[in-house]
CSV table of C-alpha atoms in Angstrom, one decimal:
chain,number,residue,atom,x,y,z
A,1483,MET,CA,5.8,-15.6,-16.9
A,1484,ILE,CA,2.6,-16.0,-18.4
A,1485,GLU,CA,1.8,-16.9,-22.0
A,1486,SER,CA,0.8,-13.4,-23.5
A,1487,LYS,CA,-2.1,-15.1,-25.8
A,1488,SER,CA,-4.7,-16.3,-24.4
A,1489,GLY,CA,-6.7,-19.5,-25.9
A,1490,ILE,CA,-9.2,-19.6,-28.2
A,1491,LEU,CA,-12.3,-19.5,-25.1
A,1492,LEU,CA,-10.7,-17.2,-23.4
A,1493,HIS,CA,-10.5,-14.7,-26.4
A,1494,LYS,CA,-14.4,-15.4,-27.3
A,1495,ILE,CA,-15.4,-14.8,-23.9
A,1496,VAL,CA,-13.6,-11.6,-23.0
A,1497,GLU,CA,-14.9,-10.1,-25.8
A,1498,ASN,CA,-18.5,-11.3,-25.2
A,1499,THR,CA,-17.5,-9.5,-21.6
A,1500,ASP,CA,-16.4,-6.7,-23.4
A,1501,ASN,CA,-19.6,-6.1,-24.8
A,1502,PHE,CA,-21.7,-7.3,-21.7
A,1503,ILE,CA,-20.1,-4.7,-19.7
A,1504,VAL,CA,-20.5,-1.4,-22.5
A,1505,GLY,CA,-24.4,-1.9,-21.4
A,1506,VAL,CA,-24.0,-2.3,-17.9
A,1507,PRO,CA,-23.6,0.5,-15.6
A,1508,LYS,CA,-20.7,0.6,-12.8
A,1509,SER,CA,-23.2,1.2,-10.2
A,1510,LYS,CA,-24.5,-1.8,-10.4
A,1511,ARG,CA,-21.7,-4.1,-10.7
A,1512,LYS,CA,-20.5,-2.4,-7.9
A,1513,ARG,CA,-24.0,-3.1,-5.8
A,1514,PHE,CA,-22.9,-6.6,-6.5
A,1515,GLY,CA,-19.4,-6.1,-5.4
A,1516,GLN,CA,-19.0,-7.7,-8.9
A,1517,PHE,CA,-15.6,-6.8,-11.0
A,1518,PHE,CA,-14.7,-8.8,-14.0
A,1519,THR,CA,-11.2,-10.5,-13.8
A,1520,THR,CA,-8.5,-9.3,-16.7
A,1521,ALA,CA,-7.4,-12.1,-19.1
A,1522,PRO,CA,-4.0,-11.8,-18.0
A,1523,THR,CA,-5.2,-11.9,-14.4
A,1524,ALA,CA,-6.8,-14.9,-15.3
A,1525,ILE,CA,-4.1,-16.5,-17.2
A,1526,PHE,CA,-1.8,-16.5,-14.5
A,1527,MET,CA,-4.3,-18.0,-11.9
A,1528,ALA,CA,-4.8,-21.0,-14.2
A,1529,GLN,CA,-1.5,-21.7,-14.6
A,1530,LEU,CA,-0.8,-21.8,-11.0
A,1531,PHE,CA,-2.6,-25.2,-11.0
A,1532,ASN,CA,-0.6,-28.3,-10.8
A,1533,ILE,CA,-3.0,-30.8,-13.2
A,1534,ASP,CA,-2.8,-34.3,-12.7
A,1535,PHE,CA,-3.2,-35.0,-16.2
A,1536,ALA,CA,-3.5,-38.9,-15.5
A,1537,LYS,CA,-7.0,-38.9,-13.9
A,1538,PRO,CA,-9.8,-39.8,-16.3
A,1539,GLU,CA,-12.0,-37.1,-15.1
A,1540,LEU,CA,-11.6,-33.2,-13.8
A,1541,GLN,CA,-14.3,-31.8,-11.8
A,1542,ILE,CA,-13.8,-27.8,-11.9
A,1543,LEU,CA,-15.9,-25.1,-9.7
A,1544,ASP,CA,-16.2,-21.6,-10.1
A,1545,ALA,CA,-18.4,-20.0,-7.8
A,1546,GLY,CA,-19.5,-16.7,-8.8
A,1547,ALA,CA,-18.8,-17.3,-12.1
A,1548,GLY,CA,-19.6,-14.3,-13.7
A,1549,THR,CA,-19.1,-13.8,-17.1
A,1550,GLY,CA,-17.1,-17.4,-17.5
A,1551,ILE,CA,-13.4,-15.5,-17.8
A,1552,LEU,CA,-11.7,-17.6,-15.0
A,1553,PHE,CA,-13.2,-20.9,-16.2
A,1554,ALA,CA,-12.2,-20.6,-20.1
A,1555,ALA,CA,-8.3,-19.7,-18.9
A,1556,LEU,CA,-8.6,-22.3,-16.6
A,1557,LEU,CA,-10.2,-24.7,-19.5
A,1558,ASP,CA,-7.4,-23.5,-22.3
A,1559,TYR,CA,-4.6,-24.3,-19.4
A,1560,ILE,CA,-5.7,-27.9,-19.1
A,1561,TYR,CA,-6.6,-28.6,-22.9
A,1562,ILE,CA,-3.8,-26.8,-24.3
A,1563,SER,CA,-1.6,-28.6,-21.9
A,1564,GLY,CA,-2.7,-31.8,-23.8
A,1565,TYR,CA,-5.3,-32.8,-21.4
A,1566,ASN,CA,-7.1,-35.7,-23.1
A,1567,GLY,CA,-9.9,-37.1,-19.9
A,1568,LYS,CA,-13.4,-35.5,-19.4
A,1569,VAL,CA,-14.2,-32.1,-17.4
A,1570,THR,CA,-17.0,-31.3,-15.7
A,1571,LEU,CA,-17.3,-27.8,-14.7
A,1572,THR,CA,-20.0,-26.3,-12.3
A,1573,CYS,CA,-20.7,-22.6,-11.7
A,1574,TYR,CA,-22.4,-20.6,-9.0
A,1575,GLU,CA,-24.3,-17.2,-10.4
A,1576,THR,CA,-27.3,-15.6,-9.0
A,1577,ASP,CA,-27.1,-12.2,-11.0
A,1578,SER,CA,-29.8,-11.7,-13.5
A,1579,SER,CA,-28.6,-9.7,-15.7
A,1580,VAL,CA,-25.2,-12.2,-16.1
A,1581,LEU,CA,-26.6,-15.1,-16.6
A,1582,PRO,CA,-27.8,-14.7,-20.3
A,1583,ILE,CA,-24.1,-13.9,-21.1
A,1584,LEU,CA,-22.9,-17.0,-18.7
A,1585,GLU,CA,-25.0,-19.6,-20.9
A,1586,HIS,CA,-23.8,-18.3,-23.9
A,1587,ASN,CA,-20.0,-18.9,-22.8
A,1588,LEU,CA,-21.0,-21.8,-21.3
A,1589,ARG,CA,-22.2,-23.7,-24.0
A,1590,LEU,CA,-19.3,-21.8,-26.3
A,1591,ALA,CA,-17.1,-24.0,-23.7
A,1592,GLN,CA,-18.7,-27.0,-24.4
A,1593,GLU,CA,-18.6,-26.6,-28.0
A,1594,VAL,CA,-14.7,-25.7,-28.1
A,1595,TYR,CA,-13.8,-28.6,-25.7
A,1596,GLY,CA,-16.6,-31.2,-25.0
A,1597,ILE,CA,-16.8,-30.4,-21.8
A,1598,SER,CA,-20.2,-31.0,-20.0
A,1599,TYR,CA,-21.3,-28.5,-17.5
A,1600,LEU,CA,-23.6,-27.4,-14.8
A,1601,LEU,CA,-25.2,-23.8,-14.2
A,1602,LYS,CA,-26.6,-23.3,-10.6
A,1603,ASN,CA,-28.2,-20.2,-10.0
A,1604,GLU,CA,-28.5,-20.0,-6.9
A,1605,ASN,CA,-26.6,-18.7,-3.6
A,1606,TYR,CA,-23.7,-20.4,-3.1
A,1607,LEU,CA,-23.3,-20.1,0.5
A,1608,THR,CA,-27.2,-20.5,1.6
A,1609,SER,CA,-27.7,-24.0,-0.5
A,1610,GLN,CA,-24.9,-26.0,0.9
A,1611,TYR,CA,-24.4,-26.8,4.3
A,1612,PHE,CA,-20.7,-25.9,5.8
A,1613,GLY,CA,-19.3,-26.7,8.8
A,1614,VAL,CA,-20.9,-29.2,11.8
A,1615,ASN,CA,-24.3,-28.7,9.4
A,1616,SER,CA,-22.0,-30.6,6.8
A,1617,LEU,CA,-22.8,-34.0,8.7
A,1618,LEU,CA,-26.5,-33.8,7.7
A,1619,ASN,CA,-25.6,-33.9,3.8
A,1620,THR,CA,-22.9,-36.8,2.9
A,1621,ASP,CA,-24.0,-36.2,-0.8
A,1622,GLN,CA,-21.9,-32.9,-0.7
A,1623,GLU,CA,-20.1,-31.9,-4.0
A,1624,LYS,CA,-16.3,-32.1,-4.2
A,1625,TYR,CA,-14.0,-30.4,-6.7
A,1626,ASP,CA,-10.1,-31.4,-7.8
A,1627,TYR,CA,-10.0,-27.6,-9.0
A,1628,ILE,CA,-11.5,-24.9,-7.6
A,1629,ILE,CA,-11.1,-21.6,-9.3
A,1630,GLY,CA,-12.5,-17.7,-8.1
A,1631,ASN,CA,-12.9,-14.0,-8.1
A,1632,PRO,CA,-15.8,-14.0,-5.4
A,1633,PRO,CA,-17.5,-10.9,-4.6
A,1634,TYR,CA,-16.0,-8.0,-2.0
A,1635,LEU,CA,-19.2,-7.2,-0.2
A,1636,LYS,CA,-19.9,-6.6,3.8
A,1637,ILE,CA,-23.2,-8.7,5.1
A,1638,SER,CA,-24.7,-7.8,8.0
A,1639,LYS,CA,-23.9,-10.7,10.9
A,1640,ASN,CA,-27.5,-11.7,10.7
A,1641,ALA,CA,-27.8,-12.1,6.7
A,1642,PRO,CA,-28.3,-15.6,5.9
A,1643,GLU,CA,-24.3,-16.4,4.9
A,1644,ALA,CA,-23.1,-15.1,7.9
A,1645,LYS,CA,-26.1,-17.4,9.7
A,1646,ALA,CA,-25.4,-20.9,7.6
A,1647,MET,CA,-21.3,-20.2,8.2
A,1648,THR,CA,-21.2,-19.4,12.1
A,1649,ASP,CA,-18.0,-21.5,12.2
A,1650,VAL,CA,-15.8,-18.8,10.2
A,1651,CYS,CA,-18.0,-15.3,10.6
A,1652,HIS,CA,-17.0,-12.7,13.1
A,1653,GLY,CA,-19.3,-10.0,13.1
A,1654,ALA,CA,-20.2,-8.7,10.2
A,1655,PRO,CA,-18.2,-10.8,7.5
A,1656,ASN,CA,-17.6,-10.0,4.0
A,1657,LEU,CA,-18.5,-12.4,1.4
A,1658,TYR,CA,-15.1,-12.8,-0.2
A,1659,PHE,CA,-13.7,-15.0,2.8
A,1660,LEU,CA,-17.5,-17.1,3.0
A,1661,PHE,CA,-16.6,-18.0,-0.6
A,1662,CYS,CA,-13.2,-19.0,0.3
A,1663,ALA,CA,-14.2,-21.2,3.0
A,1664,MET,CA,-17.0,-22.9,1.2
A,1665,GLY,CA,-14.4,-23.9,-1.6
A,1666,ILE,CA,-11.8,-25.2,1.2
A,1667,TYR,CA,-14.6,-27.2,2.3
A,1668,ASN,CA,-15.6,-28.7,-1.7
A,1669,LEU,CA,-12.6,-29.5,-2.3
A,1670,LYS,CA,-11.5,-32.9,-2.7
A,1671,PRO,CA,-8.7,-33.9,-0.2
A,1672,ASN,CA,-5.0,-32.9,-1.7
A,1673,GLN,CA,-6.5,-30.5,-4.2
A,1674,GLU,CA,-6.6,-27.0,-5.3
A,1675,MET,CA,-8.3,-23.6,-4.9
A,1676,VAL,CA,-6.4,-20.6,-6.7
A,1677,TYR,CA,-8.3,-17.3,-5.6
A,1678,ILE,CA,-8.1,-13.6,-6.0
A,1679,ILE,CA,-8.6,-11.7,-2.7
A,1680,PRO,CA,-8.2,-9.1,-0.3
A,1681,ARG,CA,-5.1,-9.3,1.5
A,1682,SER,CA,-7.3,-8.3,5.0
A,1683,TRP,CA,-8.1,-12.1,6.7
A,1684,THR,CA,-4.2,-12.2,6.6
A,1685,SER,CA,-4.4,-10.5,10.3
A,1686,GLY,CA,-6.5,-9.4,12.9
A,1687,ALA,CA,-9.0,-10.6,15.3
A,1688,TYR,CA,-11.8,-10.0,12.9
A,1689,PHE,CA,-10.5,-13.1,10.7
A,1690,LYS,CA,-9.6,-15.2,12.9
A,1691,LYS,CA,-12.2,-18.3,12.8
A,1692,PHE,CA,-11.6,-18.1,8.8
A,1693,ARG,CA,-7.5,-18.4,9.2
A,1694,ASN,CA,-8.3,-21.5,12.0
A,1695,TYR,CA,-10.6,-23.0,9.8
A,1696,LEU,CA,-7.8,-22.4,6.9
A,1697,PHE,CA,-4.8,-23.9,8.3
A,1698,ASP,CA,-6.5,-26.9,10.1
A,1699,ASN,CA,-7.4,-28.4,6.6
A,1700,CYS,CA,-5.0,-26.4,3.9
A,1701,ILE,CA,-1.8,-25.4,3.0
A,1702,ILE,CA,-0.7,-22.1,1.1
A,1703,THR,CA,1.4,-22.8,-1.7
A,1704,ASP,CA,1.6,-19.8,-3.6
A,1705,MET,CA,0.9,-16.2,-3.3
A,1706,HIS,CA,1.1,-13.1,-5.5
A,1707,LEU,CA,1.3,-9.4,-4.5
A,1708,PHE,CA,0.2,-6.5,-6.8
A,1709,GLU,CA,2.4,-3.4,-6.3
A,1710,SER,CA,-0.2,-1.2,-7.1
A,1711,ARG,CA,-3.7,-1.8,-6.0
A,1712,ASP,CA,-5.5,0.4,-8.4
A,1713,LYS,CA,-4.5,-1.9,-11.3
A,1714,VAL,CA,-5.7,-5.4,-10.7
A,1715,PHE,CA,-9.3,-5.0,-12.1
A,1716,GLY,CA,-8.3,-3.2,-15.2
A,1717,ASN,CA,-11.1,0.0,-15.8
A,1718,GLU,CA,-12.8,-0.9,-12.6
A,1719,SER,CA,-10.8,1.3,-10.2
A,1720,VAL,CA,-10.9,-1.3,-7.3
A,1721,LEU,CA,-9.1,0.1,-4.7
A,1722,GLN,CA,-8.7,-3.4,-2.7
A,1723,GLU,CA,-5.6,-4.4,-1.3
A,1724,THR,CA,-5.5,-7.5,-3.3
A,1725,ILE,CA,-3.5,-10.8,-4.2
A,1726,ILE,CA,-3.8,-14.0,-5.5
A,1727,VAL,CA,-3.3,-17.5,-3.6
A,1728,LYS,CA,-3.5,-20.9,-3.9
A,1729,ILE,CA,-4.6,-23.5,-1.6
A,1730,ARG,CA,-4.0,-27.1,-1.0
A,1731,LYS,CA,-6.1,-29.4,0.8
A,1732,THR,CA,-3.7,-31.1,3.1
A,1733,THR,CA,-2.0,-30.2,6.2
A,1734,ASN,CA,1.6,-31.6,5.1
A,1735,LYS,CA,3.5,-27.6,5.5
A,1736,PRO,CA,6.1,-27.7,3.0
A,1737,LYS,CA,9.3,-25.9,3.3
A,1738,THR,CA,8.4,-22.9,1.1
A,1739,ILE,CA,5.9,-20.9,-0.1
A,1740,HIS,CA,6.4,-19.4,-3.7
A,1741,ILE,CA,5.6,-15.8,-3.5
A,1742,THR,CA,5.3,-13.9,-6.8
A,1743,THR,CA,4.8,-10.0,-7.0
A,1744,SER,CA,4.4,-7.9,-10.3
A,1745,SER,CA,4.0,-3.8,-10.6
A,1746,THR,CA,0.2,-4.4,-12.5
A,1747,SER,CA,-2.2,-7.4,-13.8
A,1748,GLU,CA,0.0,-7.5,-16.8
A,1749,PHE,CA,2.5,-9.5,-15.0
A,1750,ASN,CA,5.0,-8.0,-17.4
A,1751,ASP,CA,7.8,-8.0,-14.6
A,1752,ILE,CA,7.2,-10.6,-11.7
A,1753,THR,CA,9.9,-11.4,-9.1
A,1754,SER,CA,9.7,-14.2,-7.2
A,1755,PHE,CA,10.7,-15.5,-4.1
A,1756,ASP,CA,11.1,-18.4,-2.1
A,1757,ALA,CA,10.0,-17.6,1.5
A,1758,PRO,CA,9.9,-20.1,4.7
A,1759,TYR,CA,7.1,-21.4,5.4
A,1760,THR,CA,7.4,-20.8,9.3
A,1761,ILE,CA,8.1,-17.1,8.2
A,1762,VAL,CA,5.0,-16.5,6.4
A,1763,ILE,CA,2.3,-18.9,8.7
A,1764,SER,CA,3.3,-17.5,11.8
A,1765,LYS,CA,2.4,-19.6,15.3
A,1766,ASN,CA,-0.4,-17.2,15.8
A,1767,ARG,CA,-1.5,-18.0,12.1
A,1768,PHE,CA,-1.2,-14.4,10.7
A,1769,VAL,CA,-0.3,-14.6,7.3
A,1770,PHE,CA,3.1,-12.7,6.7
A,1771,LEU,CA,3.4,-11.3,2.9
A,1772,ILE,CA,6.9,-11.3,2.0
A,1773,THR,CA,8.2,-10.4,-0.8
A,1774,ASN,CA,12.4,-10.4,-0.4
A,1775,ARG,CA,15.2,-11.3,1.7
A,1776,HIS,CA,14.9,-8.4,3.6
A,1777,ASP,CA,11.4,-8.7,4.8
A,1778,GLU,CA,12.2,-12.4,5.7
A,1779,GLN,CA,15.3,-11.0,8.4
A,1780,VAL,CA,12.6,-8.4,9.8
A,1781,LEU,CA,10.6,-11.2,10.5
A,1782,GLU,CA,13.2,-13.6,11.6
A,1783,ARG,CA,14.9,-11.1,13.9
A,1784,ILE,CA,11.4,-9.7,15.8
A,1785,ASN,CA,9.3,-13.4,15.7
A,1786,GLY,CA,12.2,-14.1,18.4
A,1787,MET,CA,11.3,-12.3,21.0
A,1788,SER,CA,9.6,-13.9,23.5
A,1789,ASN,CA,7.0,-10.8,24.8
A,1790,THR,CA,4.0,-8.6,23.5
A,1791,LEU,CA,2.3,-5.4,25.2
A,1792,PRO,CA,-0.1,-7.9,27.2
A,1793,SER,CA,2.6,-9.9,28.2
A,1794,ILE,CA,4.6,-7.2,30.4
A,1795,LYS,CA,1.0,-5.9,31.8
A,1796,MET,CA,0.7,-3.2,28.6
A,1797,LYS,CA,-2.1,-3.1,25.9
A,1798,MET,CA,-2.7,-0.6,23.0
A,1799,GLN,CA,-6.8,0.8,22.9
A,1800,THR,CA,-8.1,2.6,20.7
A,1801,GLY,CA,-9.0,6.5,21.6
A,1802,ILE,CA,-12.2,6.9,23.4
A,1803,VAL,CA,-14.4,10.1,21.8
A,1804,VAL,CA,-15.5,10.3,18.4
A,1805,ASP,CA,-15.5,14.0,18.2
A,1806,PHE,CA,-17.8,14.6,15.5
A,1807,ARG,CA,-20.8,12.4,17.4
A,1808,THR,CA,-20.4,14.5,20.8
A,1809,PRO,CA,-20.0,18.0,19.7
A,1810,ASP,CA,-21.5,19.5,22.8
A,1811,ILE,CA,-18.8,18.2,25.3
A,1812,LEU,CA,-16.1,19.9,23.4
A,1813,ARG,CA,-14.4,23.4,23.7
A,1814,ASP,CA,-11.8,25.2,21.7
A,1815,ASN,CA,-10.3,26.5,25.1
A,1816,ILE,CA,-9.9,25.6,29.0
A,1817,GLU,CA,-12.0,26.1,30.9
A,1818,ASP,CA,-13.3,25.3,35.1
A,1819,GLY,CA,-13.7,21.7,34.9
A,1820,ALA,CA,-12.3,20.9,31.3
A,1821,PHE,CA,-9.5,18.6,30.3
A,1822,PRO,CA,-7.0,17.7,27.4
A,1823,LEU,CA,-8.6,15.7,24.1
A,1824,LEU,CA,-5.4,14.3,22.6
A,1825,TYR,CA,-6.0,14.5,18.7
A,1826,SER,CA,-3.5,12.8,15.8
A,1827,GLN,CA,-2.6,16.3,15.2
A,1828,HIS,CA,-1.0,16.8,18.7
A,1829,ILE,CA,2.0,14.3,17.8
A,1830,LYS,CA,4.6,15.9,17.0
A,1831,GLU,CA,8.5,15.4,16.2
A,1832,GLY,CA,7.8,12.0,18.7
A,1833,LYS,CA,6.1,14.3,21.3
A,1834,VAL,CA,2.7,15.6,22.2
A,1835,ILE,CA,2.5,18.6,22.0
A,1836,TRP,CA,-1.1,20.7,23.2
A,1837,PRO,CA,-2.5,22.8,23.1
A,1838,ILE,CA,-2.1,23.3,19.2
A,1839,GLY,CA,-5.2,26.0,18.6
A,1840,LYS,CA,-7.2,23.5,17.1
A,1841,GLU,CA,-10.8,23.1,17.3
A,1842,GLY,CA,-12.7,21.0,20.0
A,1843,GLU,CA,-9.3,20.4,21.3
A,1844,VAL,CA,-10.4,20.5,25.4
A,1845,ILE,CA,-13.3,18.4,26.5
A,1846,LYS,CA,-15.6,19.1,29.3
A,1847,THR,CA,-18.2,16.4,31.0
A,1848,ASP,CA,-19.0,14.6,33.6
A,1849,HIS,CA,-19.7,11.3,31.9
A,1850,GLN,CA,-16.8,9.2,33.2
A,1851,ALA,CA,-16.4,7.2,30.1
A,1852,TYR,CA,-14.9,10.0,27.9
A,1853,LEU,CA,-12.3,10.3,30.3
A,1854,GLN,CA,-9.2,8.4,31.3
A,1855,GLU,CA,-6.8,9.0,34.2
A,1856,ASN,CA,-3.6,11.2,33.4
A,1857,GLY,CA,-1.0,9.1,33.2
A,1858,ASP,CA,2.4,8.5,30.7
A,1859,PHE,CA,1.3,7.5,27.4
A,1860,LEU,CA,2.1,6.5,24.1
A,1861,LEU,CA,-0.1,7.7,21.4
A,1862,VAL,CA,0.2,6.1,17.9
A,1863,LYS,CA,-1.6,7.5,14.7
A,1864,ARG,CA,-4.3,5.1,13.6
A,1865,PHE,CA,-4.2,6.3,10.0
A,1866,THR,CA,-1.6,7.6,7.6
A,1867,SER,CA,-2.0,7.8,3.8
A,1868,LYS,CA,0.0,5.4,1.3
A,1869,GLU,CA,2.6,7.8,0.4
A,1870,GLU,CA,4.0,8.5,3.9
A,1871,LYS,CA,7.5,7.1,4.7
A,1872,ARG,CA,6.6,6.2,8.3
A,1873,ARG,CA,2.6,3.7,9.0
A,1874,LEU,CA,3.8,3.7,12.7
A,1875,GLN,CA,4.0,7.9,13.6
A,1876,CYS,CA,4.0,7.7,17.5
A,1877,GLY,CA,4.1,10.5,20.2
A,1878,ILE,CA,4.9,10.8,23.6
A,1879,TYR,CA,3.1,11.8,26.4
A,1880,LEU,CA,4.3,12.8,29.8
A,1881,LYS,CA,1.9,13.2,32.9
A,1882,GLN,CA,4.6,15.9,34.6
A,1883,ARG,CA,4.2,18.3,31.7
A,1884,TYR,CA,0.5,18.3,32.5
A,1885,ASN,CA,0.0,17.7,35.9
A,1886,GLN,CA,-2.6,20.4,36.5
A,1887,PHE,CA,-4.8,17.8,35.1
A,1888,GLN,CA,-6.8,15.0,36.4
A,1889,PHE,CA,-8.2,13.6,33.4
A,1890,ILE,CA,-7.1,13.0,30.0
A,1891,SER,CA,-9.0,12.0,26.7
A,1892,THR,CA,-7.9,10.5,23.6
A,1893,GLN,CA,-10.1,11.0,20.3
A,1894,ASN,CA,-10.6,8.1,18.2
A,1895,LYS,CA,-8.2,8.3,15.3
A,1896,ILE,CA,-5.2,7.6,17.7
A,1897,ASN,CA,-4.7,4.7,19.7
A,1898,PHE,CA,-3.1,4.6,23.2
A,1899,ILE,CA,-0.8,2.5,25.3
A,1900,ARG,CA,-0.8,3.9,29.2
A,1901,CYS,CA,2.7,3.3,30.2
A,1902,ASP,CA,3.5,2.7,34.2
A,1903,SER,CA,6.5,5.1,33.7
A,1904,PRO,CA,8.2,7.6,31.7
A,1905,CYS,CA,10.7,4.7,31.3
A,1906,ILE,CA,8.4,2.5,30.0
A,1907,ALA,CA,6.8,5.4,27.3
A,1908,TYR,CA,10.4,6.2,25.9
A,1909,GLY,CA,11.1,2.5,25.5
A,1910,LEU,CA,8.4,1.7,23.5
A,1911,TYR,CA,8.9,4.3,21.6
A,1912,VAL,CA,12.2,2.9,20.8
A,1913,LEU,CA,10.4,-0.2,19.5
A,1914,LEU,CA,7.8,1.8,17.5
A,1915,ASN,CA,9.6,4.0,16.0
A,1916,SER,CA,12.6,2.2,14.5
A,1917,SER,CA,12.7,1.2,11.2
A,1918,LEU,CA,12.3,-2.5,12.4
A,1919,TYR,CA,9.2,-2.4,13.9
A,1920,ASP,CA,7.6,0.1,10.9
A,1921,ALA,CA,8.8,-2.5,8.3
A,1922,TYR,CA,7.3,-5.4,10.2
A,1923,TYR,CA,4.1,-3.8,10.4
A,1924,ARG,CA,4.1,-2.6,6.6
A,1925,ILE,CA,4.7,-6.5,6.2
A,1926,LEU,CA,2.1,-7.8,8.4
A,1927,ASN,CA,-1.2,-5.1,7.0
A,1928,GLY,CA,-0.6,-3.4,3.9
A,1929,SER,CA,-3.6,-1.0,4.9
A,1930,THR,CA,-3.3,2.7,6.1
A,1931,GLN,CA,-4.9,1.9,9.5
A,1932,VAL,CA,-3.0,0.5,12.5
A,1933,ASN,CA,-4.8,-2.2,14.3
A,1934,SER,CA,-4.5,-2.5,17.7
A,1935,THR,CA,-5.5,-5.9,18.0
A,1936,GLU,CA,-2.1,-6.4,15.7
A,1937,ILE,CA,0.1,-4.3,17.8
A,1938,ASN,CA,-0.7,-6.2,20.6
A,1939,GLN,CA,0.2,-9.3,19.3
A,1940,MET,CA,3.7,-8.1,17.9
A,1941,PRO,CA,6.6,-9.8,19.5
A,1942,ILE,CA,8.8,-7.3,22.1
A,1943,PRO,CA,12.0,-7.8,24.0
A,1944,ASP,CA,12.0,-8.2,27.7
A,1945,ARG,CA,10.3,-5.1,29.9
A,1946,SER,CA,13.8,-4.4,31.2
A,1947,VAL,CA,15.5,-4.1,27.7
A,1948,ILE,CA,12.5,-1.7,26.9
A,1949,GLU,CA,13.2,0.9,30.3
A,1950,SER,CA,17.0,0.7,29.4
A,1951,MET,CA,16.0,1.7,25.6
A,1952,GLY,CA,13.7,4.7,26.9
A,1953,ARG,CA,16.3,5.2,29.6
A,1954,GLU,CA,18.6,5.6,26.8
A,1955,LEU,CA,16.6,7.8,24.4
A,1956,MET,CA,15.9,10.3,27.5
A,1957,GLN,CA,18.9,11.2,27.1
A,1958,GLN,CA,19.0,11.8,22.8
A,1959,GLU,CA,16.6,13.7,20.3
A,1960,LEU,CA,13.7,11.1,19.1
A,1961,THR,CA,14.9,10.4,15.7
A,1962,GLU,CA,14.2,7.3,13.4
A,1963,SER,CA,17.7,6.9,13.9
A,1964,ASN,CA,18.6,7.1,17.2
A,1965,CYS,CA,15.8,4.3,17.7
A,1966,ASN,CA,17.3,2.2,15.2
A,1967,LYS,CA,20.3,2.3,17.3
A,1968,ILE,CA,19.5,1.9,20.1
A,1969,LEU,CA,17.2,-1.1,19.2
A,1970,ASP,CA,20.0,-2.6,17.8
A,1971,ARG,CA,22.5,-2.3,20.8
A,1972,TRP,CA,20.0,-3.5,22.9
A,1973,THR,CA,18.4,-6.9,21.0
A,1974,ARG,CA,21.0,-8.0,18.4
């Protein structure tokens, strides 16, 4: 539990920040990807550090310092805890509207604690060498402790920041994980960094390069999860799924990761759980955000399976037609030369029901890229709402029910797996419609989007087991309860 009262420096800087915010439109803050950290969050982050009080001098970095709330909390924590050495604080900030208050707050920190500080009004990412290029600069700054709330802002793949950090970039990156990567580079060996960031980096192909860089150089020691995603940044209306992560620059893996959870950023109801490191950080370097023993058991059970969809010659893919971009090929009713176009609305109680009288549920085109050979499929909705009970919502499509069509098509808001038999379609339905796999996917991915890349990397049973489960389900109703019973019988 964090202390309820802030130190003298944080109290004053928060007061200065509140006065500053009143005069700056929210639209401008959002344009810079800038949302200020609340005082309780800053205190919590600061108290995650294991400060080496024997060191005569500490080098601290706050990249993207904003008004200085984070460094204020860290300095309060260090000095209130009894540190008597020298602190040198480096801050980066490029927002000209923030610089005057940041400079004022840095002088205040100097007055209160006698620190030395350096304010760099330059781009944190492009003003340094990174990766291979770092060999050109032997004078690179290194720090004992790095604290940060980096900007959450997607940039072009051709942006200067992306070009400067190609070792960790894939496509159009977000600034937040580039800040994390540079922070890792800036850390001294065995020293620590605490960042508050979205959880999107924890899985998927998009962040693979970053995760490889992270785990090639560091370990995660602590993570904090927020149950309510809209109450992390006070009144700023940030709806990112956000976590706090503590990283240490060493490759000596601990036995466990300390994971805490709270409902809001007030931290009044913290729960904690020590999870096995090898369960949280999987072999493929996905990061599973588990919070209790049940989550751990889910991962242990599924990760014990040795196959994936691609390993049994199948693959989940994303639907191929973006309907609003191709209105000229859509029809409301079947006609000569037209074929079914399947949407998420056609998934009903485990089956694909077509037609349902929906506008645009027929496609007529000679463009082969918009058509798929008719066959057996398992369809999965790509998007669900946060409030829905299940994240994985599936429907079985069997060719035999629609044998009159040579082709079908799928709309972009569903995923599909082409199955080479009805047994396989039913067997995969057992997996993805079970409580076990739905729980696994929720642990893996906190968003409401079902990502085909992640599904393709999920461990699954042998093909023969999937077929046997499918045959059994064919004789039963397509309920979650039945799927759970069948899965338990064949995989325990």
